[in-house]
Coordinates of C-alpha atoms in Angstrom, one line a residue:
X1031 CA 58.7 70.7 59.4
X1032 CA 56.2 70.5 56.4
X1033 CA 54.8 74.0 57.3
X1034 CA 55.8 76.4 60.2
X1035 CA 52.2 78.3 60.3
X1036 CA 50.1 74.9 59.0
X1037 CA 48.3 74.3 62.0
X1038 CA 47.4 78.1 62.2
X1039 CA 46.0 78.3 59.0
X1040 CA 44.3 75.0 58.0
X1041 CA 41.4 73.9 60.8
X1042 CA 41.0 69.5 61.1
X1043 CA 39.6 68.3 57.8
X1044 CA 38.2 64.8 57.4
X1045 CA 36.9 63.2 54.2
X1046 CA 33.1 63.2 53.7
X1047 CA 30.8 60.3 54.6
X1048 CA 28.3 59.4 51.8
X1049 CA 25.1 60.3 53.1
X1050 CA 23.1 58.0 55.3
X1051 CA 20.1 57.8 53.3
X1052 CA 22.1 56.1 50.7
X1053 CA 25.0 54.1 51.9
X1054 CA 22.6 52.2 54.3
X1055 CA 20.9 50.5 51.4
X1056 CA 24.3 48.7 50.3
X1057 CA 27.6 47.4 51.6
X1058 CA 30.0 50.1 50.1
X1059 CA 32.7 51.7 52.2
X1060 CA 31.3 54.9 54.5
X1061 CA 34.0 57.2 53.5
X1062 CA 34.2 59.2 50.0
X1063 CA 37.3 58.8 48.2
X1064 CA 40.6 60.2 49.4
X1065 CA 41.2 64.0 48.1
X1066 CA 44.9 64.7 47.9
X1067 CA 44.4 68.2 48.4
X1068 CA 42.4 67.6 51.5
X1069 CA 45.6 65.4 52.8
X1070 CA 48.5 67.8 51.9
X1071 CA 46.3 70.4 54.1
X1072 CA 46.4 68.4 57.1
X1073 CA 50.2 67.0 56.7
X1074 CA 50.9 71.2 56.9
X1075 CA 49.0 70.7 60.4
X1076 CA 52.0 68.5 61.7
X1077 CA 54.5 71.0 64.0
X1078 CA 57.5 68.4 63.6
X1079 CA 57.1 68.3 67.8
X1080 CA 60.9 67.7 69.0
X1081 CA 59.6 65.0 71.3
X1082 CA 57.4 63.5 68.5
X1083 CA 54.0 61.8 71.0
X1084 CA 52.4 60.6 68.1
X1085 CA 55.5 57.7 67.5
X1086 CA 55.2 56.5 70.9
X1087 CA 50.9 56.3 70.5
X1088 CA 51.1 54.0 67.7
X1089 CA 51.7 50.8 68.9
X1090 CA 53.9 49.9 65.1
X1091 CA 56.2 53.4 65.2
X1092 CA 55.1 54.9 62.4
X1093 CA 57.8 57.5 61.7
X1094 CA 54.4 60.1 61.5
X1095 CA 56.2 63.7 61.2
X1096 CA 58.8 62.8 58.4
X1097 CA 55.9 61.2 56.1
X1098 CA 53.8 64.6 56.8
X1099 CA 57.0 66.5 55.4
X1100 CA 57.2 64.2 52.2
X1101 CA 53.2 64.5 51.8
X1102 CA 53.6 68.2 51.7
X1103 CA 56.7 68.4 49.5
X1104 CA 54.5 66.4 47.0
X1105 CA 56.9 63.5 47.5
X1106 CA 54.5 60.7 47.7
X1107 CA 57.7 58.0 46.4
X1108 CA 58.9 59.0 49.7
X1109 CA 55.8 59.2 51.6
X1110 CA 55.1 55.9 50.9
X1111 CA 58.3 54.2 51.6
X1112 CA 58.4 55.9 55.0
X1113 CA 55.2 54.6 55.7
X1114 CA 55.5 51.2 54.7
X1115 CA 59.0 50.8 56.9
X1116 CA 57.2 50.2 59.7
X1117 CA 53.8 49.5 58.6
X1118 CA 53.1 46.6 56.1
X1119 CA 49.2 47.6 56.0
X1120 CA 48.1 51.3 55.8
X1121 CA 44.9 50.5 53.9
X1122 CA 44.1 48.8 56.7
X1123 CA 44.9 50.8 59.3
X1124 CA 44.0 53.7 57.3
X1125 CA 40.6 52.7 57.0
X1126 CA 39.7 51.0 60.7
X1127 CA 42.3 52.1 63.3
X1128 CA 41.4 53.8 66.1
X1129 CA 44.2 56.0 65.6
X1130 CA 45.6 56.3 69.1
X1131 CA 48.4 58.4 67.5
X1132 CA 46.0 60.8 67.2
X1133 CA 45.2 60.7 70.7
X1134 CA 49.3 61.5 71.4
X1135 CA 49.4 64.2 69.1
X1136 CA 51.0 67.3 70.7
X1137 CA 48.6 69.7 68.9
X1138 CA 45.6 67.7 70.3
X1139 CA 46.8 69.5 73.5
X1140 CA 44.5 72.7 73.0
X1141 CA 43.6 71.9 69.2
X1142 CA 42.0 69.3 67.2
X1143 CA 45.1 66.9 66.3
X1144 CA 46.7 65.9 63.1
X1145 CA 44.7 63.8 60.7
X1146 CA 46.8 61.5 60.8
X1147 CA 45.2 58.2 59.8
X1148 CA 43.6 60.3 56.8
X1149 CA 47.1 61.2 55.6
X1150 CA 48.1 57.3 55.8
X1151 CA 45.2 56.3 54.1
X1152 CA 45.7 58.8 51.4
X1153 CA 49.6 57.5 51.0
X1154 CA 48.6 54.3 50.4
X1155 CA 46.0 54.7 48.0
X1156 CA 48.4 56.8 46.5
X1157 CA 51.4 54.7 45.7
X1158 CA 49.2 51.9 44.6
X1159 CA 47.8 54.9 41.8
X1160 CA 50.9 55.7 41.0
X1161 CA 52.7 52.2 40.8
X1162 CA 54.8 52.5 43.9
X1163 CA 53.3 49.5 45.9
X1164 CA 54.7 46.2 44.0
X1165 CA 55.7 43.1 45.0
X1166 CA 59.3 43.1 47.1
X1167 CA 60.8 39.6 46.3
X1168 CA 63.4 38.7 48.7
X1169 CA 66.9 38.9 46.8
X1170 CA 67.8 35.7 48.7
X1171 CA 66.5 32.5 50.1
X1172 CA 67.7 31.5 53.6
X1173 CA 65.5 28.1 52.7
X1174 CA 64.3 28.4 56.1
X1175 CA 60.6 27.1 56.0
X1176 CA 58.1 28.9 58.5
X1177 CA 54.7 28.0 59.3
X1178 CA 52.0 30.5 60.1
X1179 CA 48.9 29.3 61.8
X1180 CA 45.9 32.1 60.9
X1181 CA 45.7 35.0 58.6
X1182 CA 44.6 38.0 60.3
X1183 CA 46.4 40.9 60.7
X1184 CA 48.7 39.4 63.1
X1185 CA 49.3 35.9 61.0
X1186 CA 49.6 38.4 57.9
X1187 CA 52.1 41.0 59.3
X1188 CA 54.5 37.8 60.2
X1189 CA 54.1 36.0 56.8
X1190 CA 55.5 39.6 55.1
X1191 CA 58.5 40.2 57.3
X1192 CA 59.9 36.9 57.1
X1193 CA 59.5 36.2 53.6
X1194 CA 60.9 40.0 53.2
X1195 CA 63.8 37.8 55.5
X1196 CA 64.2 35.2 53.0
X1197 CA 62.5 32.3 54.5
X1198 CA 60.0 30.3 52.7
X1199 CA 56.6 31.3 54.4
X1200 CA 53.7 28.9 54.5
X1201 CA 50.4 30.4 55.8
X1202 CA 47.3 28.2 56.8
X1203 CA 44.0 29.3 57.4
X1204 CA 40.7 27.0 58.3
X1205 CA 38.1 29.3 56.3
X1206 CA 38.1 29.5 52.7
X1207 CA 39.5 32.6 52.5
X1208 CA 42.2 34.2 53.9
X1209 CA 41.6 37.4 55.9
X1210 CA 40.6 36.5 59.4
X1211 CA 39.0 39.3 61.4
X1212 CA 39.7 41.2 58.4
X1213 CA 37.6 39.0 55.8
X1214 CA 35.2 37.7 58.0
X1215 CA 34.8 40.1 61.0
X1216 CA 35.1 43.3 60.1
X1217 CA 32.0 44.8 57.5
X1218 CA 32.6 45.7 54.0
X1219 CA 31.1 49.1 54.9
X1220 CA 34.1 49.7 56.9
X1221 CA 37.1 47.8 54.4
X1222 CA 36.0 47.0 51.5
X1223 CA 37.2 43.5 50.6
X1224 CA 38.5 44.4 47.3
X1225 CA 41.4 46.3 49.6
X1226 CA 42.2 42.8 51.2
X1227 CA 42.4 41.1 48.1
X1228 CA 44.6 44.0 46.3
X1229 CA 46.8 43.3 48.7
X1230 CA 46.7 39.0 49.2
X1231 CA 47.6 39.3 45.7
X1232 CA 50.9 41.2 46.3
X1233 CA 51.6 39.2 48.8
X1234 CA 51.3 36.0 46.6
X1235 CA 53.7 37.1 43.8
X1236 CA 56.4 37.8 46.7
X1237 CA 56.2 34.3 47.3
X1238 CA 53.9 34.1 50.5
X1239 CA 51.8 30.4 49.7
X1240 CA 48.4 30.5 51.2
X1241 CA 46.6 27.2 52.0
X1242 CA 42.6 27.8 53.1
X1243 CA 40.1 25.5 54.3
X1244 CA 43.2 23.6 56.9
X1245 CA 42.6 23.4 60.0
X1246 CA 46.0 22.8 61.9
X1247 CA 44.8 20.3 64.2
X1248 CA 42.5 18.8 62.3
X1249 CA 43.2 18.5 59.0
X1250 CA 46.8 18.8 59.0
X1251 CA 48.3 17.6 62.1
X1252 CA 50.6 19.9 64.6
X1253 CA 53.7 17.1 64.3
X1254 CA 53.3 17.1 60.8
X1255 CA 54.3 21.0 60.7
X1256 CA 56.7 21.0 63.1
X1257 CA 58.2 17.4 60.9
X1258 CA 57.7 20.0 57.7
X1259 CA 59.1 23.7 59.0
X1260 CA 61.9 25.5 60.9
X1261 CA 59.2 27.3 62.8
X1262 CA 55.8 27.4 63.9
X1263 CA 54.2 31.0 64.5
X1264 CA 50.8 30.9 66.0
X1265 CA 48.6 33.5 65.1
X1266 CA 45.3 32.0 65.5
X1267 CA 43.4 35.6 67.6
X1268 CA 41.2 35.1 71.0
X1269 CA 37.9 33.5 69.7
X1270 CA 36.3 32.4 72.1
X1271 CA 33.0 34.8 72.3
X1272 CA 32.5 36.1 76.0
X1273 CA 28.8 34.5 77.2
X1274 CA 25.9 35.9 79.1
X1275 CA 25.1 33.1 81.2
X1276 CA 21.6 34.3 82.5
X1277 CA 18.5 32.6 82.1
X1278 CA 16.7 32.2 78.8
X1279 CA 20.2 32.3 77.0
X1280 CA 19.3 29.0 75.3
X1281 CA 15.9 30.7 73.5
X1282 CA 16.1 31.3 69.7
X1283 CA 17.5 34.6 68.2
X1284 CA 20.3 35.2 71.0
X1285 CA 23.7 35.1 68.8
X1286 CA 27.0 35.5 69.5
X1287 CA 28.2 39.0 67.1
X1288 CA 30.4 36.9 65.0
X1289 CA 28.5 34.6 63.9
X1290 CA 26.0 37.5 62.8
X1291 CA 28.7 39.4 61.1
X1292 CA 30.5 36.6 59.5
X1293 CA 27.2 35.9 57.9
X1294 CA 26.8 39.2 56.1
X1295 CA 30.4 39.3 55.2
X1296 CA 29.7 36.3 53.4
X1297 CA 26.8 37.0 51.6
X1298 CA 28.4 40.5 50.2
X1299 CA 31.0 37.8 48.5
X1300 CA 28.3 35.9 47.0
X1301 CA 28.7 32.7 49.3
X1302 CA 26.2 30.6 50.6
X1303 CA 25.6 30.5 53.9
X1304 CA 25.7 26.7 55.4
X1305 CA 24.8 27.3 59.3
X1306 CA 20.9 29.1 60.5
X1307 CA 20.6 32.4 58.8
X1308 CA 20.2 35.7 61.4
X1309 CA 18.4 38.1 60.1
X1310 CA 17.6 41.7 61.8
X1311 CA 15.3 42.5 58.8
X1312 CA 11.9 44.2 60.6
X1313 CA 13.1 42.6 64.0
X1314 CA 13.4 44.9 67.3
X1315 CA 17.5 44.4 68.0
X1316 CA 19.3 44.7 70.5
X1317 CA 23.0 44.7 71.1
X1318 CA 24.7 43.9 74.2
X1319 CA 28.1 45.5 74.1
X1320 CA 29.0 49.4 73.6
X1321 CA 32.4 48.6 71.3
X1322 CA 33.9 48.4 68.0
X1323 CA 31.9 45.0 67.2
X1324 CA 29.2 45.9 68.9
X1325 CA 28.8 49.0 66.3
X1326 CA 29.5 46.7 63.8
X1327 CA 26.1 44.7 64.3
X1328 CA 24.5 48.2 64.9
X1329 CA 25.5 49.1 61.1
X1330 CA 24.3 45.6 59.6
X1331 CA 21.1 45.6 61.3
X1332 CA 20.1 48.8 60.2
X1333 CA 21.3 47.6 56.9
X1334 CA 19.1 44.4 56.8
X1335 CA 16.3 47.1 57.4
X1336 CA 15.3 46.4 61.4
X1337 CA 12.8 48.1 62.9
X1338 CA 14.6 49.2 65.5
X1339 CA 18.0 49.2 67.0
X1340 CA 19.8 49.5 70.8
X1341 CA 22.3 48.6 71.9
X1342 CA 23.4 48.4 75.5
X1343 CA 26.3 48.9 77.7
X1344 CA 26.9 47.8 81.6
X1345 CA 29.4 50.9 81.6
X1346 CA 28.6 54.3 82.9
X1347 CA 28.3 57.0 79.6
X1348 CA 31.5 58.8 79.4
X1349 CA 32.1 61.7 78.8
X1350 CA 32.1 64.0 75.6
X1351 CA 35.3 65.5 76.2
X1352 CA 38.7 64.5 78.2
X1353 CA 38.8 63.4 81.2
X1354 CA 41.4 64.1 84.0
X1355 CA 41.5 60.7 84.5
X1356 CA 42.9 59.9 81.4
X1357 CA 45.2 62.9 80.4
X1358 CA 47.3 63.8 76.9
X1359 CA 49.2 62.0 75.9
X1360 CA 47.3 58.5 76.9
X1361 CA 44.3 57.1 75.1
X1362 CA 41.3 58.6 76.2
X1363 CA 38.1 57.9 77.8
X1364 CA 35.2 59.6 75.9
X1365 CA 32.0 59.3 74.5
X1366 CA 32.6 58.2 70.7
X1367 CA 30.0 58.2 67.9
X1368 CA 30.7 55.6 64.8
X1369 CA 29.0 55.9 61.6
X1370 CA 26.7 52.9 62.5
X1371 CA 25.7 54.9 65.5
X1372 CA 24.8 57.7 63.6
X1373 CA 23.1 55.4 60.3
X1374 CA 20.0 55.1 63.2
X1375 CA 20.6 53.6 66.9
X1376 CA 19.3 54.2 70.8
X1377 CA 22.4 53.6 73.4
X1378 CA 21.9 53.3 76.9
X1379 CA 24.5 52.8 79.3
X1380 CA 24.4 51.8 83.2
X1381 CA 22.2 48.8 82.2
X1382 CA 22.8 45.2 83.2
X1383 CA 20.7 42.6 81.7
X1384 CA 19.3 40.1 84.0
X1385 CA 16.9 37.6 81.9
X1386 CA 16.5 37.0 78.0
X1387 CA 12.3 36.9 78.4
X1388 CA 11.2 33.6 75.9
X1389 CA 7.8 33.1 74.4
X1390 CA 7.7 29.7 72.6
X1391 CA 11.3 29.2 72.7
X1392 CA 11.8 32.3 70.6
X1393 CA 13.4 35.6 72.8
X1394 CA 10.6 38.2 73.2
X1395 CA 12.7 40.3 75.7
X1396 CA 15.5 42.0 78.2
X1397 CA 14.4 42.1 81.4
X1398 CA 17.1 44.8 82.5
X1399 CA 17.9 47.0 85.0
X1400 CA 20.1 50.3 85.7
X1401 CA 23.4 50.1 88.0
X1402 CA 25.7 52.2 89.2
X1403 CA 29.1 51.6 89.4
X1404 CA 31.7 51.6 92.7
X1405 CA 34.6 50.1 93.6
X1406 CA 32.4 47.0 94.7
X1407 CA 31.1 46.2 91.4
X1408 CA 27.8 47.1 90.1
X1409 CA 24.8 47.6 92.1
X1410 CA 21.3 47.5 90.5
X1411 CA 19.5 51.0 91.1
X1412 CA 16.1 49.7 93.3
X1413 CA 13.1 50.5 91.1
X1414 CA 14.6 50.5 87.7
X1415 CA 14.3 46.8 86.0
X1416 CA 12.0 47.0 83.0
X1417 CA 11.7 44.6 80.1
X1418 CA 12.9 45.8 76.8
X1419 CA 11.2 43.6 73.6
X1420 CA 13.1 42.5 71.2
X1421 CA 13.2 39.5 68.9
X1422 CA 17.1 39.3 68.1
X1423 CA 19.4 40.0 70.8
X1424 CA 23.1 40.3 69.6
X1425 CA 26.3 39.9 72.5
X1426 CA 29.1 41.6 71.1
X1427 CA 31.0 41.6 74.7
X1428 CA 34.3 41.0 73.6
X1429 CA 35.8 37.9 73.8
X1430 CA 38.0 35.8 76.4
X1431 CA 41.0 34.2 74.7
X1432 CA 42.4 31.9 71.9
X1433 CA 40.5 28.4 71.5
X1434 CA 42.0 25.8 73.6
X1435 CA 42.1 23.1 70.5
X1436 CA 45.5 23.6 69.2
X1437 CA 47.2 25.2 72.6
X1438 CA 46.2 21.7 74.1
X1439 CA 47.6 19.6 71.4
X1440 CA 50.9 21.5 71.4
X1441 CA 50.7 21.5 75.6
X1442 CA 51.5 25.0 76.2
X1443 CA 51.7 26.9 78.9
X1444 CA 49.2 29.9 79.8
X1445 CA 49.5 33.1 81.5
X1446 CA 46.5 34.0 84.2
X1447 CA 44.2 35.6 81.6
X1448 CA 44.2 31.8 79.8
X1449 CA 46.1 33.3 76.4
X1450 CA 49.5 31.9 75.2
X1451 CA 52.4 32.5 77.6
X1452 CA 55.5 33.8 76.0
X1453 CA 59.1 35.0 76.1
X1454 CA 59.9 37.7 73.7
X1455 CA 57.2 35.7 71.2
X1456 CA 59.0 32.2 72.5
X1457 CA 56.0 30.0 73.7
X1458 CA 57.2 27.2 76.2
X1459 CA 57.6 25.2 73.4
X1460 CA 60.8 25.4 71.4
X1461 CA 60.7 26.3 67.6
X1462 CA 57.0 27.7 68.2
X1463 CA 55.9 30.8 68.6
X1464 CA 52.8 33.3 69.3
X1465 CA 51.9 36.7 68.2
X1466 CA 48.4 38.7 68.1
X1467 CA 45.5 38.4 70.0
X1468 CA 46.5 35.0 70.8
X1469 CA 49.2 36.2 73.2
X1470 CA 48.1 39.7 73.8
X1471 CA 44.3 39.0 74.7
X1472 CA 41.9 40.9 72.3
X1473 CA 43.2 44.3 71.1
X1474 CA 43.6 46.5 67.8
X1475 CA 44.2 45.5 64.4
X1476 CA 47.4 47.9 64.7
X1477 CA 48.3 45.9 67.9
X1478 CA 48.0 42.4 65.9
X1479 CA 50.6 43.8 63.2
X1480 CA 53.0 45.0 65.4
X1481 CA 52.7 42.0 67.1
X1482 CA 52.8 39.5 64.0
X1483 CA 56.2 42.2 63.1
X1484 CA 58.2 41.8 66.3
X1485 CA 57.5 38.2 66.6
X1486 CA 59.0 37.6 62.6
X1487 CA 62.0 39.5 64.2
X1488 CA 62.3 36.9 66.9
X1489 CA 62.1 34.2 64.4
X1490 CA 64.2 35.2 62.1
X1491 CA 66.8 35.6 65.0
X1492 CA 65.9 31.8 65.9
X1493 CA 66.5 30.7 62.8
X1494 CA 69.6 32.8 61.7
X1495 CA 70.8 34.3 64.6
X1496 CA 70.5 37.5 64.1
X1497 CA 67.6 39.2 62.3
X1498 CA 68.2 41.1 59.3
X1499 CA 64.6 42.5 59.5
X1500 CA 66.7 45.0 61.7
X1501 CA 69.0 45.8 59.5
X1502 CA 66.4 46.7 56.4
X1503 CA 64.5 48.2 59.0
X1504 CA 67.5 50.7 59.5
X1505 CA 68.2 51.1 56.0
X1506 CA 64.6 52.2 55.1
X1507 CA 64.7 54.4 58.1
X1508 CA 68.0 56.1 56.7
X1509 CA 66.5 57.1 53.9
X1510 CA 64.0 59.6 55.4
X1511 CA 66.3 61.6 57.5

């Protein structure tokens, strides 16, 4: 236990936020530097709980009270290895996790929990400060090929395990870049695309090989891989944009989220954009979707200077603290404020939108109205509908599965909710397999490398028989006990 009387004496501490006033008016990350002193403070705040919560709320197992210890003990060497053993990522998930481990943290019972996702991203930053996080070249070669189809975090997480394995990892990507969500989805205001590229680069001189602007499917053929590699791992995410099929979704300025954000991601790098540009600049905004993405678009908007932002959601307004309905140690339901939301935003909730208003092709409005919500469904309050103007309207509603391109090609076979069917990562197809949003429906970056982990393990054992990802696995785990 790092401290006995920690979470006594030190309250919750988080890093600051650079003030809104100036970090709206560029693309830099939210959050001020990490403080180590800050982080060894809230590692004393870990109780070393005999039934440990907080492993079995993250969905990768991060070994979260033994890394606290090391934090506090000054041992950042250690820190960092017990961090990476299950975790191939922590600036990423350091940086845009939800942090359900937090939500499973046994102090969060009666006190605000453990920091934890501070701590991680402080550990990370650390060992690359201090010359700790290098490239790990495999010792051997299995010369085993593998094939990796997408680079998010899913397509990522694989391509490190197995070439940690031994096998020779190819990793194609259709956009120029690699990255996926995390290049092209997620702002730079939230990861900073230098942190991507720090670690691309590692991942090169391991011997990862990274081929951009393929589209398997297109470009390449599928037969030609499957010809070319021992395996096929699919890690291509779900999408495919949920719609709002009402009328006047064919009017001008109604844009799917990504195709907003990708834009702005892009021109932060200094790329041209080749498709319409969507600009919120002095437009009334609105954003259909209360999530992560949906926040997202809040944050860009009021970056691109519009003159107003809301954004909407067809859920009732939950509630500020706990709910019974959703007890410790599960993820809760409640209301939760994002730096977007507080950079300058109105949210509603209870609202269903009924009709995009057009005026010369071009939306003008959201005819609206309120609901409440039963066991039935959602039923429109009598008296409520009202017209909202607005002259870009953004739907970031999630989105409903992988493209049906390449699933159709390889003629596999789908579960109910239309994403890839699999056995232990085993699509129906022999030699090819499926890990990420692609399989699991959309989810959390931390979901996408656990997934893209435990399906490397089930191709190494394909391929070899047994996976010696488990046995390094153990050995690193050794070392922190």
């Amino acid at each position: 236990m790092a401290k006995p009387t920690g979470f006594l004496e030190h309250p919750r501490q988080l890093p600051g936020k650079r003030p809104v006033t100036e970090r709206i008016k560029d693309y830099y990350e939210v959050e001020q530097s990490v403080d180590p002193q800050i982080t060894v403070k809230q590692a004393t705040r870990c109780m070393d709980c005999g039934v440990p919560f907080c492993h079995a709320g993250c969905p990768l197992g991060n070994i979260i009270p033994e890394f606290n210890d090391a934090v506090f003990q000054g041992n950042w060497k250690l820190a960092y290895e017990l961090l990476v053993s299950t975790n191939n990522f922590p600036e990423f998930t350091g940086r845009i996790c939800p942090a359900p481990c937090e939500a499973s943290c046994v102090l969060g019972i009666n006190k605000d929990p453990v920091a934890i996702e501070y701590i991680e991203k402080t550990i990370i930053e650390k060992a690359f400060e201090l010359g700790y996080a290098v490239p790990r070249k495999p010792a051997t070669r299995t010369g085993k090929t593998v094939a990796i189809v997408g680079s998010g975090p899913a397509g990522l997480a694989a391509a490190a395990q197995l070439n940690q394995a031994g096998h020779q990892v190819t990793v194609y990507e259709r956009a120029d870049e690699i990255g996926g969500l995390l290049r092209y989805g997620i702002p730079d205001f939230k990861l900073d695309k230098q942190v991507l590229d720090r670690r691309l680069r590692l991942m090169e001189e391991e011997g990862i090989v990274f081929v951009t602007n393929t589209e398997v499917g297109a470009q390449i053929s599928v037969a030609q891989l499957r010809d070319e590699f021992d395996a096929l791992v699919l890690c291509g995410g779900a999408t495919q944009p949920r719609d709002l099929p009402i009328p006047g979704r064919t009017a001008q300025g109604v844009h799917f989220a990504m195709e907003f954000l990708s834009q702005q991601n892009k021109r932060v790098a200094g790329k041209q954009v080749m498709s319409e540009e969507i600009w919120a600049t002095g437009k009334h905004v609105i954003v259909i979707g209360g999530g992560d993405t949906g926040s997202d678009c809040v944050g860009t908007s009021v970056r691109h200077g519009a003159a107003s932002v809301t954004q909407l959601e067809i859920m009732p307004k939950p509630p500020q603290q706990r709910h019974t309905t959703t007890p410790w140690p599960n993820w809760p339901l409640v209301l939760r404020t994002s730096t977007s939301h507080e950079e300058g935003c109105e949210r509603q909730w209870s609202v269903l939108s009924k009709e995009f208003v057009a005026e010369n092709g071009r939306v003008a409005g959201l005819r609206m109205v309120e609901v409440n919500a039963d066991k039935q469904g959602f039923q429109e309050v009598p008296g409520t509908e009202r017209v909202l103007p607005c002259d870009l309207v953004l739907l970031a509603m999630g989105f409903t599965g992988p493209e049906k391109s390449l699933v159709s090609q390889l003629n596999l076979a789908l579960d109910d909710r239309g994403n890839v069917l699999c056995k232990r990562y085993h699509t129906s197809v022999d030699g090819v397999f499926a890990a990420g949003d692609i399989r699991r429906g959309q989810s959390l970056v931390v979901w996408a490398i656990s997934e893209g982990r435990e399906a490397a393990r089930a191709v190494d054992e394909y391929l070899m028989g047994a996976s010696a990802l488990e046995e390094k696995e153990r050995g690193v785990l050794a070392l922190g006990r």
